[in-house]
mmCIF file of C-alpha atoms in Angstrom:
data_model
loop_
_atom_site.group_PDB
_atom_site.id
_atom_site.type_symbol
_atom_site.label_atom_id
_atom_site.label_comp_id
_atom_site.label_asym_id
_atom_site.label_seq_id
_atom_site.Cartn_x
_atom_site.Cartn_y
_atom_site.Cartn_z
ATOM 1 C CA UNK G 1 104.442 116.077 110.846
ATOM 2 C CA UNK G 2 105.276 112.459 111.554
ATOM 3 C CA UNK G 3 103.397 109.654 109.834
ATOM 4 C CA UNK G 4 100.052 108.727 111.441
ATOM 5 C CA UNK G 5 101.416 105.194 111.706
ATOM 6 C CA UNK G 6 104.791 103.751 112.634
ATOM 7 C CA UNK G 7 106.615 100.825 111.076
ATOM 8 C CA UNK G 8 107.080 99.322 114.571
ATOM 9 C CA UNK G 9 103.346 98.580 114.665
ATOM 10 C CA UNK G 10 103.916 95.968 111.963
ATOM 11 C CA UNK G 11 107.580 95.034 112.443
ATOM 12 C CA UNK G 12 108.155 95.620 116.183
ATOM 13 C CA UNK G 13 111.592 93.979 116.060
ATOM 14 C CA UNK G 14 112.874 96.200 113.257
ATOM 15 C CA UNK G 15 116.444 97.207 114.199
ATOM 16 C CA UNK G 16 115.658 96.952 117.909
ATOM 17 C CA UNK G 17 119.254 97.609 118.911
ATOM 18 C CA UNK G 18 119.089 101.054 117.347
ATOM 19 C CA UNK G 19 116.160 102.489 119.272
ATOM 20 C CA UNK G 20 114.070 101.952 122.381
ATOM 21 C CA UNK G 21 110.759 100.802 120.982
ATOM 22 C CA UNK G 22 107.424 101.262 122.778
ATOM 23 C CA UNK G 23 106.369 98.486 125.098
ATOM 24 C CA UNK G 24 104.525 95.748 123.230
ATOM 25 C CA UNK G 25 100.767 95.600 123.710
ATOM 26 C CA UNK G 26 98.447 92.625 123.732
ATOM 27 C CA UNK G 27 95.994 94.283 121.325
ATOM 28 C CA UNK G 28 95.879 97.084 118.777
ATOM 29 C CA UNK G 29 97.711 100.278 119.761
ATOM 30 C CA UNK G 30 95.382 103.047 121.068
ATOM 31 C CA UNK G 31 96.975 105.652 118.790
ATOM 32 C CA UNK G 32 96.427 103.464 115.737
ATOM 33 C CA UNK G 33 92.802 102.853 116.743
ATOM 34 C CA UNK G 34 92.221 106.576 117.287
ATOM 35 C CA UNK G 35 93.624 107.467 113.865
ATOM 36 C CA UNK G 36 91.586 104.728 112.179
ATOM 37 C CA UNK G 37 88.452 105.868 113.992
ATOM 38 C CA UNK G 38 88.770 109.500 112.931
ATOM 39 C CA UNK G 39 89.754 108.560 109.393
ATOM 40 C CA UNK G 40 86.767 106.239 108.978
ATOM 41 C CA UNK G 41 84.148 108.837 109.951
ATOM 42 C CA UNK G 42 85.546 112.329 109.427
ATOM 43 C CA UNK G 43 87.910 112.191 106.450
ATOM 44 C CA UNK G 44 85.155 112.828 103.883
ATOM 45 C CA UNK G 45 83.892 115.940 105.700
ATOM 46 C CA UNK G 46 86.839 117.258 107.708
ATOM 47 C CA UNK G 47 84.651 117.191 110.819
ATOM 48 C CA UNK G 48 85.805 118.068 114.322
ATOM 49 C CA UNK G 49 84.913 115.458 116.947
ATOM 50 C CA UNK G 50 84.552 116.350 120.619
ATOM 51 C CA UNK G 51 87.362 114.916 122.691
ATOM 52 C CA UNK G 52 84.847 113.269 125.008
ATOM 53 C CA UNK G 53 83.216 111.536 122.041
ATOM 54 C CA UNK G 54 86.552 110.183 120.793
ATOM 55 C CA UNK G 55 87.317 108.878 124.274
ATOM 56 C CA UNK G 56 83.874 107.259 124.556
ATOM 57 C CA UNK G 57 84.231 105.560 121.187
ATOM 58 C CA UNK G 58 87.732 104.295 122.003
ATOM 59 C CA UNK G 59 86.517 102.945 125.349
ATOM 60 C CA UNK G 60 83.896 100.972 123.403
ATOM 61 C CA UNK G 61 86.740 99.356 121.430
ATOM 62 C CA UNK G 62 88.379 98.184 124.667
ATOM 63 C CA UNK G 63 90.836 101.032 125.300
ATOM 64 C CA UNK G 64 90.886 102.396 128.854
ATOM 65 C CA UNK G 65 89.703 105.973 129.359
ATOM 66 C CA UNK G 66 93.187 107.018 130.480
ATOM 67 C CA UNK G 67 94.740 105.252 127.486
ATOM 68 C CA UNK G 68 92.315 106.989 125.124
ATOM 69 C CA UNK G 69 93.118 110.447 126.507
ATOM 70 C CA UNK G 70 96.835 109.736 126.333
ATOM 71 C CA UNK G 71 96.547 108.555 122.719
ATOM 72 C CA UNK G 72 94.711 111.741 121.700
ATOM 73 C CA UNK G 73 97.268 113.919 123.462
ATOM 74 C CA UNK G 74 100.201 112.170 121.827
ATOM 75 C CA UNK G 75 98.641 112.340 118.366
ATOM 76 C CA UNK G 76 98.105 116.078 118.835
ATOM 77 C CA UNK G 77 101.739 116.545 119.893
ATOM 78 C CA UNK G 78 102.874 114.603 116.814
ATOM 79 C CA UNK G 79 100.826 116.893 114.570
ATOM 80 C CA UNK G 80 98.450 114.131 113.432
ATOM 81 C CA UNK G 81 95.479 115.852 115.100
ATOM 82 C CA UNK G 82 94.556 119.516 115.373
ATOM 83 C CA UNK G 83 92.918 120.608 118.611
ATOM 84 C CA UNK G 84 90.477 123.400 119.441
ATOM 85 C CA UNK G 85 88.782 124.447 122.668
ATOM 86 C CA UNK G 86 85.449 126.104 123.377
ATOM 87 C CA UNK G 87 85.197 126.857 127.059
ATOM 88 C CA UNK G 88 85.733 123.588 128.884
ATOM 89 C CA UNK G 89 85.154 121.478 125.767
ATOM 90 C CA UNK G 90 87.875 120.432 123.333
ATOM 91 C CA UNK G 91 87.530 118.971 119.858
ATOM 92 C CA UNK G 92 89.946 117.375 117.424
ATOM 93 C CA UNK G 93 90.293 117.112 113.666
ATOM 94 C CA UNK G 94 92.715 115.227 111.438
ATOM 95 C CA UNK G 95 95.488 117.576 110.346
ATOM 96 C CA UNK G 96 95.408 118.242 106.574
ATOM 97 C CA UNK G 97 98.694 116.428 106.011
ATOM 98 C CA UNK G 98 97.493 113.429 108.029
ATOM 99 C CA UNK G 99 94.184 113.327 106.126
ATOM 100 C CA UNK G 100 96.035 113.359 102.795
ATOM 101 C CA UNK G 101 98.428 110.641 103.997
ATOM 102 C CA UNK G 102 95.526 108.473 105.176
ATOM 103 C CA UNK G 103 93.571 108.977 101.969
ATOM 104 C CA UNK G 104 96.539 107.864 99.889
ATOM 105 C CA UNK G 105 97.276 105.089 102.352
ATOM 106 C CA UNK G 106 93.701 103.785 102.230
ATOM 107 C CA UNK G 107 93.872 103.471 98.459
ATOM 108 C CA UNK G 108 97.274 101.774 98.714
ATOM 109 C CA UNK G 109 96.026 99.271 101.303
ATOM 110 C CA UNK G 110 93.142 98.134 99.100
ATOM 111 C CA UNK G 111 95.103 98.209 95.849
ATOM 112 C CA UNK G 112 97.804 96.074 97.442
ATOM 113 C CA UNK G 113 95.325 93.203 97.621
ATOM 114 C CA UNK G 114 94.253 93.506 93.996
ATOM 115 C CA UNK G 115 95.216 90.828 91.507
ATOM 116 C CA UNK G 116 98.954 90.865 90.922
ATOM 117 C CA UNK G 117 100.148 92.037 87.530
ATOM 118 C CA UNK G 118 102.091 89.633 85.281
ATOM 119 C CA UNK G 119 105.726 89.437 86.349
ATOM 120 C CA UNK G 120 108.603 89.814 83.907
ATOM 121 C CA UNK G 121 111.059 87.859 86.087
ATOM 122 C CA UNK G 122 113.165 90.907 86.973
ATOM 123 C CA UNK G 123 114.014 91.899 90.537
ATOM 124 C CA UNK G 124 114.789 95.362 91.884
ATOM 125 C CA UNK G 125 117.823 95.295 94.186
ATOM 126 C CA UNK G 126 118.624 98.151 96.533
ATOM 127 C CA UNK G 127 122.077 98.125 98.094
ATOM 128 C CA UNK G 128 123.037 100.570 100.824
ATOM 129 C CA UNK G 129 125.886 101.144 103.208
ATOM 130 C CA UNK G 130 125.475 103.220 106.353
ATOM 131 C CA UNK G 131 127.883 103.118 109.295
ATOM 132 C CA UNK G 132 126.591 101.729 112.567
ATOM 133 C CA UNK G 133 126.913 105.105 114.266
ATOM 134 C CA UNK G 134 124.223 106.476 111.923
ATOM 135 C CA UNK G 135 121.582 104.336 113.593
ATOM 136 C CA UNK G 136 118.699 106.759 113.204
ATOM 137 C CA UNK G 137 119.330 107.226 109.477
ATOM 138 C CA UNK G 138 119.796 103.481 108.992
ATOM 139 C CA UNK G 139 116.562 102.711 110.824
ATOM 140 C CA UNK G 140 114.659 105.305 108.770
ATOM 141 C CA UNK G 141 115.928 103.795 105.519
ATOM 142 C CA UNK G 142 115.048 100.244 106.547
ATOM 143 C CA UNK G 143 111.608 101.381 107.646
ATOM 144 C CA UNK G 144 111.026 103.170 104.333
ATOM 145 C CA UNK G 145 112.095 100.089 102.402
ATOM 146 C CA UNK G 146 109.636 97.982 104.408
ATOM 147 C CA UNK G 147 106.801 100.366 103.557
ATOM 148 C CA UNK G 148 107.753 100.151 99.876
ATOM 149 C CA UNK G 149 107.490 96.348 99.943
ATOM 150 C CA UNK G 150 111.190 95.496 100.025
ATOM 151 C CA UNK G 151 112.746 92.833 102.235
ATOM 152 C CA UNK G 152 116.362 92.069 103.185
ATOM 153 C CA UNK G 153 117.949 89.266 101.189
ATOM 154 C CA UNK G 154 121.124 90.200 103.051
ATOM 155 C CA UNK G 155 121.701 92.946 105.609
ATOM 156 C CA UNK G 156 122.564 95.673 103.104
ATOM 157 C CA UNK G 157 120.782 94.232 100.056
ATOM 158 C CA UNK G 158 117.012 94.561 99.862
ATOM 159 C CA UNK G 159 114.844 93.257 97.020
ATOM 160 C CA UNK G 160 111.408 93.544 95.436
ATOM 161 C CA UNK G 161 109.860 92.018 92.308
ATOM 162 C CA UNK G 162 108.430 95.426 91.373
ATOM 163 C CA UNK G 163 110.149 98.347 89.614
ATOM 164 C CA UNK G 164 111.111 101.357 91.673
ATOM 165 C CA UNK G 165 108.642 104.159 90.938
ATOM 166 C CA UNK G 166 109.661 107.837 90.661
ATOM 167 C CA UNK G 167 107.798 108.591 93.892
ATOM 168 C CA UNK G 168 109.639 105.805 95.722
ATOM 169 C CA UNK G 169 112.947 106.999 94.313
ATOM 170 C CA UNK G 170 112.301 110.474 95.675
ATOM 171 C CA UNK G 171 111.411 109.073 99.102
ATOM 172 C CA UNK G 172 114.610 107.022 99.311
ATOM 173 C CA UNK G 173 116.719 109.951 98.122
ATOM 174 C CA UNK G 174 115.256 112.060 100.915
ATOM 175 C CA UNK G 175 115.905 109.448 103.609
ATOM 176 C CA UNK G 176 119.441 108.426 102.575
ATOM 177 C CA UNK G 177 120.968 110.696 99.915
ATOM 178 C CA UNK G 178 124.173 109.305 98.473
ATOM 179 C CA UNK G 179 123.921 105.995 100.335
ATOM 180 C CA UNK G 180 121.776 103.885 98.004
ATOM 181 C CA UNK G 181 122.398 102.064 94.712
ATOM 182 C CA UNK G 182 119.591 100.464 92.686
ATOM 183 C CA UNK G 183 119.848 97.577 90.183
ATOM 184 C CA UNK G 184 117.379 95.600 88.057
ATOM 185 C CA UNK G 185 118.421 91.994 87.487
ATOM 186 C CA UNK G 186 117.298 88.406 86.947
ATOM 187 C CA UNK G 187 118.109 85.677 89.409
ATOM 188 C CA UNK G 188 120.744 83.129 88.366
ATOM 189 C CA UNK G 189 120.393 79.766 90.104
ATOM 190 C CA UNK G 190 123.666 78.657 91.708
ATOM 191 C CA UNK G 191 122.449 75.489 93.355
ATOM 192 C CA UNK G 192 120.977 74.653 96.731
ATOM 193 C CA UNK G 193 124.329 74.618 98.553
ATOM 194 C CA UNK G 194 125.669 77.937 97.304
ATOM 195 C CA UNK G 195 122.682 80.090 96.384
ATOM 196 C CA UNK G 196 119.957 81.870 98.324
ATOM 197 C CA UNK G 197 116.571 82.137 96.626
ATOM 198 C CA UNK G 198 115.238 85.726 96.481
ATOM 199 C CA UNK G 199 111.921 84.549 97.928
ATOM 200 C CA UNK G 200 113.798 83.677 101.133
ATOM 201 C CA UNK G 201 113.869 87.401 101.912
ATOM 202 C CA UNK G 202 110.248 87.006 103.020
ATOM 203 C CA UNK G 203 108.842 84.564 105.559
ATOM 204 C CA UNK G 204 106.083 83.193 103.344
ATOM 205 C CA UNK G 205 104.774 80.816 106.006
ATOM 206 C CA UNK G 206 104.501 83.646 108.534
ATOM 207 C CA UNK G 207 102.636 85.856 106.049
ATOM 208 C CA UNK G 208 100.192 83.033 105.340
ATOM 209 C CA UNK G 209 99.727 82.507 109.091
ATOM 210 C CA UNK G 210 98.783 86.187 109.499
ATOM 211 C CA UNK G 211 96.197 85.792 106.761
ATOM 212 C CA UNK G 212 94.774 82.643 108.332
ATOM 213 C CA UNK G 213 94.557 84.345 111.722
ATOM 214 C CA UNK G 214 92.699 87.245 110.110
ATOM 215 C CA UNK G 215 90.251 84.905 108.368
ATOM 216 C CA UNK G 216 89.627 82.873 111.525
ATOM 217 C CA UNK G 217 88.934 86.060 113.469
ATOM 218 C CA UNK G 218 86.516 87.711 111.015
ATOM 219 C CA UNK G 219 84.787 84.969 109.001
ATOM 220 C CA UNK G 220 82.492 83.970 111.906
ATOM 221 C CA UNK G 221 81.078 87.508 111.946
ATOM 222 C CA UNK G 222 79.943 87.453 108.292
ATOM 223 C CA UNK G 223 76.473 85.887 108.859
ATOM 224 C CA UNK G 224 75.632 88.560 111.445
ATOM 225 C CA UNK G 225 76.910 91.321 109.166
ATOM 226 C CA UNK G 226 74.821 90.118 106.244
ATOM 227 C CA UNK G 227 71.735 89.696 108.465
ATOM 228 C CA UNK G 228 72.262 93.172 109.982
ATOM 229 C CA UNK G 229 72.424 91.753 113.501
ATOM 230 C CA UNK G 230 75.432 93.863 114.598
ATOM 231 C CA UNK G 231 74.514 96.854 116.787
ATOM 232 C CA UNK G 232 75.975 100.347 116.661
ATOM 233 C CA UNK G 233 78.804 100.140 119.199
ATOM 234 C CA UNK G 234 79.764 96.663 118.006
ATOM 235 C CA UNK G 235 79.723 97.851 114.386
ATOM 236 C CA UNK G 236 82.122 100.714 115.125
ATOM 237 C CA UNK G 237 84.408 98.438 117.067
ATOM 238 C CA UNK G 238 84.439 95.796 114.334
ATOM 239 C CA UNK G 239 85.093 98.299 111.516
ATOM 240 C CA UNK G 240 87.873 99.992 113.468
ATOM 241 C CA UNK G 241 89.562 96.736 114.389
ATOM 242 C CA UNK G 242 89.211 95.107 110.969
ATOM 243 C CA UNK G 243 90.768 98.138 109.263
ATOM 244 C CA UNK G 244 93.483 98.498 111.899
ATOM 245 C CA UNK G 245 94.426 94.850 111.334
ATOM 246 C CA UNK G 246 93.917 94.580 107.582
ATOM 247 C CA UNK G 247 96.000 97.641 106.686
ATOM 248 C CA UNK G 248 99.098 95.802 107.881
ATOM 249 C CA UNK G 249 98.853 93.343 104.980
ATOM 250 C CA UNK G 250 99.909 96.088 102.574
ATOM 251 C CA UNK G 251 103.368 95.794 104.149
ATOM 252 C CA UNK G 252 103.339 92.198 105.353
ATOM 253 C CA UNK G 253 102.382 90.865 101.900
ATOM 254 C CA UNK G 254 104.298 92.872 99.262
ATOM 255 C CA UNK G 255 102.238 91.559 96.298
ATOM 256 C CA UNK G 256 104.749 88.908 95.362
ATOM 257 C CA UNK G 257 104.165 87.327 91.932
ATOM 258 C CA UNK G 258 101.565 84.568 92.027
ATOM 259 C CA UNK G 259 104.002 82.237 90.245
ATOM 260 C CA UNK G 260 106.259 82.353 93.306
ATOM 261 C CA UNK G 261 103.540 81.731 95.892
ATOM 262 C CA UNK G 262 101.937 78.512 97.154
ATOM 263 C CA UNK G 263 98.639 77.472 95.592
ATOM 264 C CA UNK G 264 95.565 78.929 97.269
ATOM 265 C CA UNK G 265 97.323 82.047 98.540
ATOM 266 C CA UNK G 266 94.760 83.696 100.911
ATOM 267 C CA UNK G 267 95.159 87.318 99.759
ATOM 268 C CA UNK G 268 91.883 87.401 97.789
ATOM 269 C CA UNK G 269 89.921 85.646 100.546
ATOM 270 C CA UNK G 270 91.134 88.185 103.102
ATOM 271 C CA UNK G 271 90.100 91.090 100.871
ATOM 272 C CA UNK G 272 86.623 89.596 100.439
ATOM 273 C CA UNK G 273 86.158 89.188 104.191
ATOM 274 C CA UNK G 274 87.501 92.672 104.897
ATOM 275 C CA UNK G 275 85.176 94.241 102.319
ATOM 276 C CA UNK G 276 82.126 92.399 103.653
ATOM 277 C CA UNK G 277 82.762 93.535 107.230
ATOM 278 C CA UNK G 278 83.947 97.066 106.459
ATOM 279 C CA UNK G 279 81.225 97.922 103.921
ATOM 280 C CA UNK G 280 78.448 95.901 105.526
ATOM 281 C CA UNK G 281 78.743 97.759 108.850
ATOM 282 C CA UNK G 282 79.333 101.241 107.411
ATOM 283 C CA UNK G 283 75.813 102.605 107.798
ATOM 284 C CA UNK G 284 75.178 101.247 111.302
ATOM 285 C CA UNK G 285 78.567 102.438 112.518
ATOM 286 C CA UNK G 286 78.100 105.905 111.027
ATOM 287 C CA UNK G 287 74.794 106.337 112.864
ATOM 288 C CA UNK G 288 76.371 105.316 116.154
ATOM 289 C CA UNK G 289 79.367 107.652 115.814
ATOM 290 C CA UNK G 290 77.012 110.528 114.983
ATOM 291 C CA UNK G 291 74.860 109.738 118.030
ATOM 292 C CA UNK G 292 77.842 109.547 120.402
ATOM 293 C CA UNK G 293 79.304 112.778 119.025
ATOM 294 C CA UNK G 294 75.921 114.477 119.386
ATOM 295 C CA UNK G 295 75.801 113.615 123.090
ATOM 296 C CA UNK G 296 79.051 115.503 123.666
ATOM 297 C CA UNK G 297 78.375 118.734 121.818
ATOM 298 C CA UNK G 298 76.157 121.708 122.622
ATOM 299 C CA UNK G 299 75.503 122.544 118.976
ATOM 300 C CA UNK G 300 74.549 120.535 115.907
ATOM 301 C CA UNK G 301 76.178 117.095 115.724
ATOM 302 C CA UNK G 302 79.420 116.939 113.718
ATOM 303 C CA UNK G 303 79.230 116.032 110.039
ATOM 304 C CA UNK G 304 80.056 112.338 110.371
ATOM 305 C CA UNK G 305 80.194 110.208 107.220
ATOM 306 C CA UNK G 306 81.620 106.731 106.680
ATOM 307 C CA UNK G 307 83.221 105.421 103.500
ATOM 308 C CA UNK G 308 83.469 102.078 101.735
ATOM 309 C CA UNK G 309 86.225 100.098 100.052
ATOM 310 C CA UNK G 310 85.121 101.577 96.711
ATOM 311 C CA UNK G 311 85.577 105.064 98.191
ATOM 312 C CA UNK G 312 89.061 104.079 99.352
ATOM 313 C CA UNK G 313 89.973 102.940 95.852
ATOM 314 C CA UNK G 314 88.659 106.191 94.396
ATOM 315 C CA UNK G 315 90.659 108.198 96.939
ATOM 316 C CA UNK G 316 88.903 109.518 100.028
ATOM 317 C CA UNK G 317 89.607 113.210 100.427
ATOM 318 C CA UNK G 318 88.284 115.460 103.146
ATOM 319 C CA UNK G 319 85.983 118.154 101.894
ATOM 320 C CA UNK G 320 85.794 121.731 103.086
ATOM 321 C CA UNK G 321 87.323 121.660 106.524
ATOM 322 C CA UNK G 322 84.681 123.238 108.798
ATOM 323 C CA UNK G 323 85.919 125.556 111.515
ATOM 324 C CA UNK G 324 84.472 125.713 115.004
ATOM 325 C CA UNK G 325 82.312 128.706 115.829
ATOM 326 C CA UNK G 326 84.959 130.082 118.173
ATOM 327 C CA UNK G 327 88.235 129.178 119.766
ATOM 328 C CA UNK G 328 89.834 127.798 116.585
#
């Protein structure tokens, strides 16, 4: 099964010469919104949602009906969703592997914004050499490095201020066996004319601009969230969009040491705003999703249940995965 998300959603220009990327969109990708939507309300129960309910909820977020149906179909073909039919009605559920990936990913997204640990001044350097004709393998390796928080200091030399974990080592070995060498080293200053600072691997100003854009978009909503003035459909849309946007910071901002960052780095402020919106709208959104799902099923409404940032940190896992009465 492919990942529920693609690196191109965050870095759309990543190795563009090596692959024909999807056409850029003006807003969030329908597939990403669909995955976020199902994860937010079914991951704790393993519920099946009627296809018509998923479409209706996506339409409320601004996706066209045709775009919503196409997104569901493509996610099913990729193995992210499991489908089942009862007569003329179809329902979908997150595949077990996708649910596990999203549970781990949710914890990672929130932990990535936690206070950075003290830094010992050592960098992890990953050097690799893959011939140009191995474009698919090269692209996969670069994408994996991005997800792990590395950035290219030079084309074949990627760096991070964090040690390489055993899990990350296994992932890299699977993507590019025999093509990667890893070092741990301190930076030696050579002077402005001859040296390149490791921090130059990241566009710090661009990362800060993403944070500021996020804060400008969501801070104005906080008074309405706290006063419980956000209705059901609007609550679902806001929670889906804020998660779909915020999760990108786990890759965009690789938890660089505070000592290397400008004063007033907006990571903590963004987490506070995200938590206020995501948690503050959880109950209202859950009720709306349950109501919409109930309108598109002949039996009892699906077991819909939202989760909070604290649940994400604890690790959201789907419970017993309920089967449909027939046609599964």
